[in-house]
Short mmCIF file of C-alpha atoms in Angstrom, two decimals:
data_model
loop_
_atom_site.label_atom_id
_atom_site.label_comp_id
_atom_site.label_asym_id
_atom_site.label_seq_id
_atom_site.Cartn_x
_atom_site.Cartn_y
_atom_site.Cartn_z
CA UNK A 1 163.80 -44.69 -217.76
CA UNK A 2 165.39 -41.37 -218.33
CA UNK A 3 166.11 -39.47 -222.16
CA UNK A 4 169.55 -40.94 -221.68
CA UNK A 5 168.87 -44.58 -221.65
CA UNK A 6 167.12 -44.16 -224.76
CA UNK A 7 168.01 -46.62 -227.20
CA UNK A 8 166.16 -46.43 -230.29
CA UNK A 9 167.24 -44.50 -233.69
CA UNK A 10 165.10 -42.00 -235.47
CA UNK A 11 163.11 -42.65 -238.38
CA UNK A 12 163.78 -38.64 -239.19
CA UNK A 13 160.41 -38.42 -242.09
CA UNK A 14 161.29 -34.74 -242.30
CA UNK A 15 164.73 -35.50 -243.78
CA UNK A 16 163.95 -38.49 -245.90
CA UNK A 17 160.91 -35.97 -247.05
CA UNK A 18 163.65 -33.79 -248.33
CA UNK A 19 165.62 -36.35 -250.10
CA UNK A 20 162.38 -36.80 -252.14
CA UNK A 21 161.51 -33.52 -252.63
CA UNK A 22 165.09 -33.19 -254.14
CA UNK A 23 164.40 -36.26 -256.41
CA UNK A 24 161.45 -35.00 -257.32
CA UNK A 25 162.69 -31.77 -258.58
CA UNK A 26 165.25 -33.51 -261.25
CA UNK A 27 162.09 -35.41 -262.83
CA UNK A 28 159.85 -32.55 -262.84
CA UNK A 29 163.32 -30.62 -264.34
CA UNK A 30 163.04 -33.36 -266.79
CA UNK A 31 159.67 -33.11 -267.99
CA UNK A 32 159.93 -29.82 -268.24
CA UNK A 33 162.11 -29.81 -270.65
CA UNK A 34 159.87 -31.97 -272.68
CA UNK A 35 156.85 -29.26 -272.28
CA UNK A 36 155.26 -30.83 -269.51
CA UNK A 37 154.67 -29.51 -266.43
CA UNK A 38 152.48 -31.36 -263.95
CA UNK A 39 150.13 -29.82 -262.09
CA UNK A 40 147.80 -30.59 -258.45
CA UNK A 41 144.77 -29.15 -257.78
CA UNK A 42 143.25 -28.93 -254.20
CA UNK A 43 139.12 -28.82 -253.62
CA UNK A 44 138.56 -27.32 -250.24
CA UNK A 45 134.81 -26.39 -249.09
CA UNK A 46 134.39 -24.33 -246.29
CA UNK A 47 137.17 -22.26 -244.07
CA UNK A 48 138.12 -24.53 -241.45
CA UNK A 49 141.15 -23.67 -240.43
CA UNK A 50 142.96 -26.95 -240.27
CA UNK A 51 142.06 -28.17 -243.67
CA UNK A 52 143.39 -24.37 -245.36
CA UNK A 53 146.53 -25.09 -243.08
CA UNK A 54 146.98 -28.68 -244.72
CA UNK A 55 146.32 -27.10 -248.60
CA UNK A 56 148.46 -24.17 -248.30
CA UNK A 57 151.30 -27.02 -246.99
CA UNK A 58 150.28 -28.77 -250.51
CA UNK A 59 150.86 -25.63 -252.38
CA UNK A 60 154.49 -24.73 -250.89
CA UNK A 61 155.40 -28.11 -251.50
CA UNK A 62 154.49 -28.22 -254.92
CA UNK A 63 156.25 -24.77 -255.46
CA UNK A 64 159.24 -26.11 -253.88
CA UNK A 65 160.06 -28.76 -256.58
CA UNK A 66 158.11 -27.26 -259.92
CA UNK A 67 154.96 -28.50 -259.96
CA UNK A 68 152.04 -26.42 -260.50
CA UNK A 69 149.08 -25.83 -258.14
CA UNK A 70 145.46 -25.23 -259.01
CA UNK A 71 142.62 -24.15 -256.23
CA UNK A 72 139.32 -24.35 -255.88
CA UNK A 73 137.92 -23.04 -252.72
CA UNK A 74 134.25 -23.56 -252.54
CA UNK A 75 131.85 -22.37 -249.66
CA UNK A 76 130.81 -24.12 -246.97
CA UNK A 77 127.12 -23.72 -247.94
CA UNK A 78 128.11 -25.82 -251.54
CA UNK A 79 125.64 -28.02 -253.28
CA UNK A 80 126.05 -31.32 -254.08
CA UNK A 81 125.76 -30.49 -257.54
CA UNK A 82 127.94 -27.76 -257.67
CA UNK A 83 130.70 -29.53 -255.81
CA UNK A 84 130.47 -32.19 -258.79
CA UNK A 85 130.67 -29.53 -261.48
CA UNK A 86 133.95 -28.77 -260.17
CA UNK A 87 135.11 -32.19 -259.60
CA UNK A 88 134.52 -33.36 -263.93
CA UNK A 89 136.00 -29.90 -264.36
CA UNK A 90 139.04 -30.95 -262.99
CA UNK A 91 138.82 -34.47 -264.02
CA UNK A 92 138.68 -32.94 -267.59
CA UNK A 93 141.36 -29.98 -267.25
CA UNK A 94 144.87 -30.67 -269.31
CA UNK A 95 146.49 -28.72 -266.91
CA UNK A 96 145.70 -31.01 -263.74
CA UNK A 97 147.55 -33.99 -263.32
CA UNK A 98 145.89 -34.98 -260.07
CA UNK A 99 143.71 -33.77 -257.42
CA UNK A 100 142.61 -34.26 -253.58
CA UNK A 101 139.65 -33.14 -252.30
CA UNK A 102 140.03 -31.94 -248.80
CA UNK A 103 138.58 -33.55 -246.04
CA UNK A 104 136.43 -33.47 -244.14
CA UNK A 105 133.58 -32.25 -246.45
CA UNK A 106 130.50 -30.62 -245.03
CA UNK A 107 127.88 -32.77 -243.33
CA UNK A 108 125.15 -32.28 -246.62
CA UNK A 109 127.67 -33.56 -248.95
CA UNK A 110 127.62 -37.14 -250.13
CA UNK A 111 131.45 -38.17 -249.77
CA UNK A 112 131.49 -41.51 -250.92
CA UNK A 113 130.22 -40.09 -254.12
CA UNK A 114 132.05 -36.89 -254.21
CA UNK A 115 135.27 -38.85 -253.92
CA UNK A 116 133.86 -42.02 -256.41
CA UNK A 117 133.58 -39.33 -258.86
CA UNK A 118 137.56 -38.37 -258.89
CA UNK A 119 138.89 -39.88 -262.41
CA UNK A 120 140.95 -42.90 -260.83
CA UNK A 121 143.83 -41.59 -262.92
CA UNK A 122 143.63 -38.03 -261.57
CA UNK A 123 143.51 -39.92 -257.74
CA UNK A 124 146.38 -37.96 -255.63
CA UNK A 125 145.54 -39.37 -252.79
CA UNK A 126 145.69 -43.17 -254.14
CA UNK A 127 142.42 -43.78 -251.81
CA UNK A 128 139.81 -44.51 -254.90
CA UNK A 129 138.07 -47.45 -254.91
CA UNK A 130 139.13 -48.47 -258.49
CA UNK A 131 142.70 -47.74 -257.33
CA UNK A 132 142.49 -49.15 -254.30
CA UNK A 133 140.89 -52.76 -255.79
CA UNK A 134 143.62 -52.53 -258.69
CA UNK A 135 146.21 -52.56 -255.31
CA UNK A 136 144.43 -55.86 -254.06
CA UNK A 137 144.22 -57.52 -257.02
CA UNK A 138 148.08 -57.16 -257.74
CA UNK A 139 150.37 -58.49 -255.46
CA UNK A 140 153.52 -59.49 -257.75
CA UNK A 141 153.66 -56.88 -260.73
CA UNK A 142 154.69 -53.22 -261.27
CA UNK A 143 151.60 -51.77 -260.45
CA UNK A 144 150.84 -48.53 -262.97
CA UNK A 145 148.27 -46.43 -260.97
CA UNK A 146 148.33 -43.96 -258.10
CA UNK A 147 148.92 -45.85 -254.14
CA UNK A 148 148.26 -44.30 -250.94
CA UNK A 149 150.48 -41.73 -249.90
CA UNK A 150 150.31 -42.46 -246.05
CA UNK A 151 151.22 -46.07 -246.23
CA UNK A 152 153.78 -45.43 -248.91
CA UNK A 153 155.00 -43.00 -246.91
CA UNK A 154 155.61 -45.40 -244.23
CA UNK A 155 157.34 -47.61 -246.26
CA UNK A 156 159.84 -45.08 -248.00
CA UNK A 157 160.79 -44.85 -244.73
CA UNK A 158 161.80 -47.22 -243.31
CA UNK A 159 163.96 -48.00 -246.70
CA UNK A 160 165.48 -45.27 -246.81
CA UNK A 161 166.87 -45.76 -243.56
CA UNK A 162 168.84 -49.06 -244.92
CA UNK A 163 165.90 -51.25 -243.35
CA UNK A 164 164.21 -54.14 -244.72
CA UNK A 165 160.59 -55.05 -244.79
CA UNK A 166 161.28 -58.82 -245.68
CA UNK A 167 160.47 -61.61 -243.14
CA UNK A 168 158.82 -58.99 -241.25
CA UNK A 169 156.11 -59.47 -239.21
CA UNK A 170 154.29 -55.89 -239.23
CA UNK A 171 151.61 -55.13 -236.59
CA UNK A 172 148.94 -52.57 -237.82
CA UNK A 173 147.32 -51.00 -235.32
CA UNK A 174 143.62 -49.45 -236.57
CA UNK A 175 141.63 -50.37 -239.43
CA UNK A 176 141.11 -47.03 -241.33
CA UNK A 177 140.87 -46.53 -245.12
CA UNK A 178 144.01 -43.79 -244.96
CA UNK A 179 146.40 -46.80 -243.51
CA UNK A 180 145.41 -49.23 -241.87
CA UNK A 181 143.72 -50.79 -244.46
CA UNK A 182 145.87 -49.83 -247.30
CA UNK A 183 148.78 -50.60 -245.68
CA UNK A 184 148.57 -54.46 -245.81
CA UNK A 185 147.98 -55.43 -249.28
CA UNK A 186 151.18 -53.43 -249.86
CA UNK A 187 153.69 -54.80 -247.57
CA UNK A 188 152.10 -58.08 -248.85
CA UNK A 189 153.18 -57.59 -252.12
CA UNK A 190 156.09 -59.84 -253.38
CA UNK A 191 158.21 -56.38 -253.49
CA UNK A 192 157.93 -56.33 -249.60
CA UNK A 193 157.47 -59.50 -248.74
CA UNK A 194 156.09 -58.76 -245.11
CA UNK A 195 153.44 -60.63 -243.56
CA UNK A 196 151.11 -58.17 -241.85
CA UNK A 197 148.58 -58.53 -238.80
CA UNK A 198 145.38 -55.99 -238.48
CA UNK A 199 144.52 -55.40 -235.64
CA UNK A 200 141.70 -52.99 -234.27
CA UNK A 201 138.72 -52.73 -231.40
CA UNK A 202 137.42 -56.33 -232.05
CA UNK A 203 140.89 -57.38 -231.31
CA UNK A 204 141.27 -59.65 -227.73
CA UNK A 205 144.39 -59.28 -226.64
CA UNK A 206 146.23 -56.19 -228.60
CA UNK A 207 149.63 -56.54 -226.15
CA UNK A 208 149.82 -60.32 -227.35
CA UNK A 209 149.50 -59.10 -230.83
CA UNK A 210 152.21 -56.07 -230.66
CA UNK A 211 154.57 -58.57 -228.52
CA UNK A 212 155.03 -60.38 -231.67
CA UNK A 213 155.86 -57.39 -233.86
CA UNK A 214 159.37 -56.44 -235.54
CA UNK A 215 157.59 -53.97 -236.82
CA UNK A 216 154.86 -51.80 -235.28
CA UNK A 217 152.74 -49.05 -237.57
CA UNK A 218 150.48 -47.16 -234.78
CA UNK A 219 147.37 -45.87 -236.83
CA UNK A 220 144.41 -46.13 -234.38
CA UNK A 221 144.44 -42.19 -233.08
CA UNK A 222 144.50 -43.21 -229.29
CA UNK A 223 146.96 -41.41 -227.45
CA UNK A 224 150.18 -43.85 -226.10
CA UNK A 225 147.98 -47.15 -227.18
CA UNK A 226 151.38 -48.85 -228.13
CA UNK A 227 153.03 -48.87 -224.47
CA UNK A 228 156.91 -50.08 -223.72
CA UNK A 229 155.66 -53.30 -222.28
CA UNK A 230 153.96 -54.27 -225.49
CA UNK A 231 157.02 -53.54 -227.73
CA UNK A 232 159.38 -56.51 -228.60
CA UNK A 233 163.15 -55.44 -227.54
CA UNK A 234 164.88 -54.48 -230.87
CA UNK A 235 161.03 -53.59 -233.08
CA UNK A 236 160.71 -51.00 -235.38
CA UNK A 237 157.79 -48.75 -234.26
CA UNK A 238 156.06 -46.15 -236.54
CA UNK A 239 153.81 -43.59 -234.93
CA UNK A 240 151.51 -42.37 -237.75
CA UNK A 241 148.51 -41.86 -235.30
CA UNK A 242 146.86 -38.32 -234.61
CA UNK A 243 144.90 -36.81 -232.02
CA UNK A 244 145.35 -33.78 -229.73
CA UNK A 245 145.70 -33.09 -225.97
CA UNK A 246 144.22 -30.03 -224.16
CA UNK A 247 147.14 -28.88 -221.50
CA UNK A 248 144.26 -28.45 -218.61
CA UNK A 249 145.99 -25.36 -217.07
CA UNK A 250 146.71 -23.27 -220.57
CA UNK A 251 143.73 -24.40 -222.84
CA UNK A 252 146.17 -24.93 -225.40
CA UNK A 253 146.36 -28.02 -227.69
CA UNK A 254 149.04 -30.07 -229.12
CA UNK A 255 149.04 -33.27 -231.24
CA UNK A 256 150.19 -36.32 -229.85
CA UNK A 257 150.87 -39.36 -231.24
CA UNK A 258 149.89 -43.70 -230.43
CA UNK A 259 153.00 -44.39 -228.91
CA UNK A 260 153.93 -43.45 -225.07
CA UNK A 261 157.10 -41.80 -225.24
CA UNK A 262 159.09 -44.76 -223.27
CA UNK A 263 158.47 -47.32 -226.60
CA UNK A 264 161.99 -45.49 -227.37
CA UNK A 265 163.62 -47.37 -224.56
CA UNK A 266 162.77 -50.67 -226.29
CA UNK A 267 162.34 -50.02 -229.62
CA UNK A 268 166.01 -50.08 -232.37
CA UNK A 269 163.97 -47.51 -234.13
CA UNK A 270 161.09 -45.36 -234.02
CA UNK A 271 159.43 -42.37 -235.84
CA UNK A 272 158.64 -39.30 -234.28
CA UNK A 273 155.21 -37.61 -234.43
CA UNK A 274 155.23 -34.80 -235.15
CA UNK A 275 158.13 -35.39 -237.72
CA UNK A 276 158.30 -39.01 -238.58
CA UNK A 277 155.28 -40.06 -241.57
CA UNK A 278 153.70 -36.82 -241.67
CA UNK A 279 156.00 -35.39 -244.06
CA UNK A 280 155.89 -38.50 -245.80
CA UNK A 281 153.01 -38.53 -246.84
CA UNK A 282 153.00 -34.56 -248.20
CA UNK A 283 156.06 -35.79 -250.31
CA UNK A 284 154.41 -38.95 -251.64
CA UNK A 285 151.60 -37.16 -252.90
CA UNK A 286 153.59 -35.31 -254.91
CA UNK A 287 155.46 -38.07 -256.15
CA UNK A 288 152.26 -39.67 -257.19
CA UNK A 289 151.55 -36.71 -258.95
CA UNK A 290 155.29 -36.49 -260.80
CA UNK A 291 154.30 -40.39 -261.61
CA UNK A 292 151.16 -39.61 -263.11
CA UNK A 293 152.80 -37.06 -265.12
CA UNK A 294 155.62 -39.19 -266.51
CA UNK A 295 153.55 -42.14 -267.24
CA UNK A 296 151.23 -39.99 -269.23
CA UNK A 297 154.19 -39.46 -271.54
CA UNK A 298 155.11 -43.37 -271.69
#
């Protein structure tokens, strides 16, 4: 099928990231004025050059709406002891609200423990354990502690594009702790009302599985794993998987997402990637962070 046979709408994340950012700045306008300003830190070890692209994205964005940013660039040849030294710095500053540790850390470093040593109130990311069991455990009350940004991300969404997640059947597709996880004990919760399949490598058939779907969230980092065939006439589909492709004749890479390009013939909607959850995600971590800040003042 050709571009103009397309049929699917756009699940724009880059303009429903703006609508937040512009929420965002009218609470942190708010605290303000009561002598609070809220503040993320970044950790970042090493000088890869993805991972200082991805903080100095968290920095602007903070700048953009008023919150503050602190830094803490470490070395690549960090000790594990040094790297916690910073980490109950932070967890002890007044003047961080929350933090992320950039990932991935070096190979030496212990990041289980690195990242079980974030104070579960100072948890940007929402990805803690203790957060992350307090999201399980609580499926039908307002839940007071920080949730994944990349699942909520998904979720804001799709809202705010008039959509409902009730009576859905959602398919997930890969298990990872960033979404595919996370992502189903909150569409589960009475809020959402969704019921959600996992599905991953151990699964049989996956086309069975995404044939059911009204709503598809691609997460397994395989290029075009969620083909047209597979996609239900009329699904939502959500590409929030990354990896990159090496053009053969340039050298050059681009990301690409889990969904082949023709799912927009089928699909009534579908998120771009790049452009769909990726700027979610950058604005719900700073609306955990605005979050953490108000209910500190509760």
């Amino acid at each position: 099928m050709t571009d103009s046979q397309q049929t699917a709408q756009k699940l724009d994340g880059t303009a429903a990231a703006a609508a937040i950012k512009a929420e965002l700045t009218e609470r942190v306008a708010a605290l303000a004025a009561q002598g609070v300003v809220p503040g993320l830190a970044t950790v970042l070890v090493g000088a890869d050059p993805g991972s200082q692209w991805y903080v100095a994205g968290k920095h602007r964005d903070c700048a953009e709406v008023g919150i503050s940013s602190l830094k803490r660039e470490l070395p690549e040849t960090v000790t594990q002891e040094e790297l916690e030294v910073v980490i109950a710095e932070l967890n002890a500053n007044p003047e961080c609200t929350g933090y992320i540790v950039q990932l991935p850390l070096p190979k030496h470093i212990d990041t289980d423990r690195i990242l079980e040593c974030i104070d579960p109130n100072k948890d940007a990311d929402g990805l803690h354990p203790t957060n992350l069991g307090r999201l399980v455990l609580n499926a039908n009350t307002e839940i007071t502690s920080p949730l994944p940004c990349t699942p909520r991300g998904v979720i804001e969404l799709v809202e705010r594009n008039g959509l409902s997640w009730a009576g859905k059947h959602v398919v997930v597709v890969g298990r990872g702790v960033t979404v595919g996880r996370p992502i189903g004990p909150l569409l589960t919760r009475r809020e959402y009302n969704a019921t959600v399949t996992l599905t991953h490598t151990g699964t049989k058939d996956l086309g069975a599985e995404l044939r059911r779907a009204d709503v598809i969230v691609a997460a397994a980092g395989v290029e075009g794993i969620v083909r047209a065939e597979d996609v239900k006439p009329g699904a939502i589909v959500l590409d929030v998987g990354v990896s990159r492709k090496t053009d053969p004749e340039t050298g050059k890479s681009r990301v690409v997402g889990d969904v082949d390009p023709a799912v927009a013939n089928v699909a009534s909607w579908i998120s771009p990637n790049p452009g769909g959850v990726g700027p979610m995600t950058r604005a719900l971590l700073l609306k955990n962070v605005v979050e953490m800040a108000e209910r500190a003042q509760a």
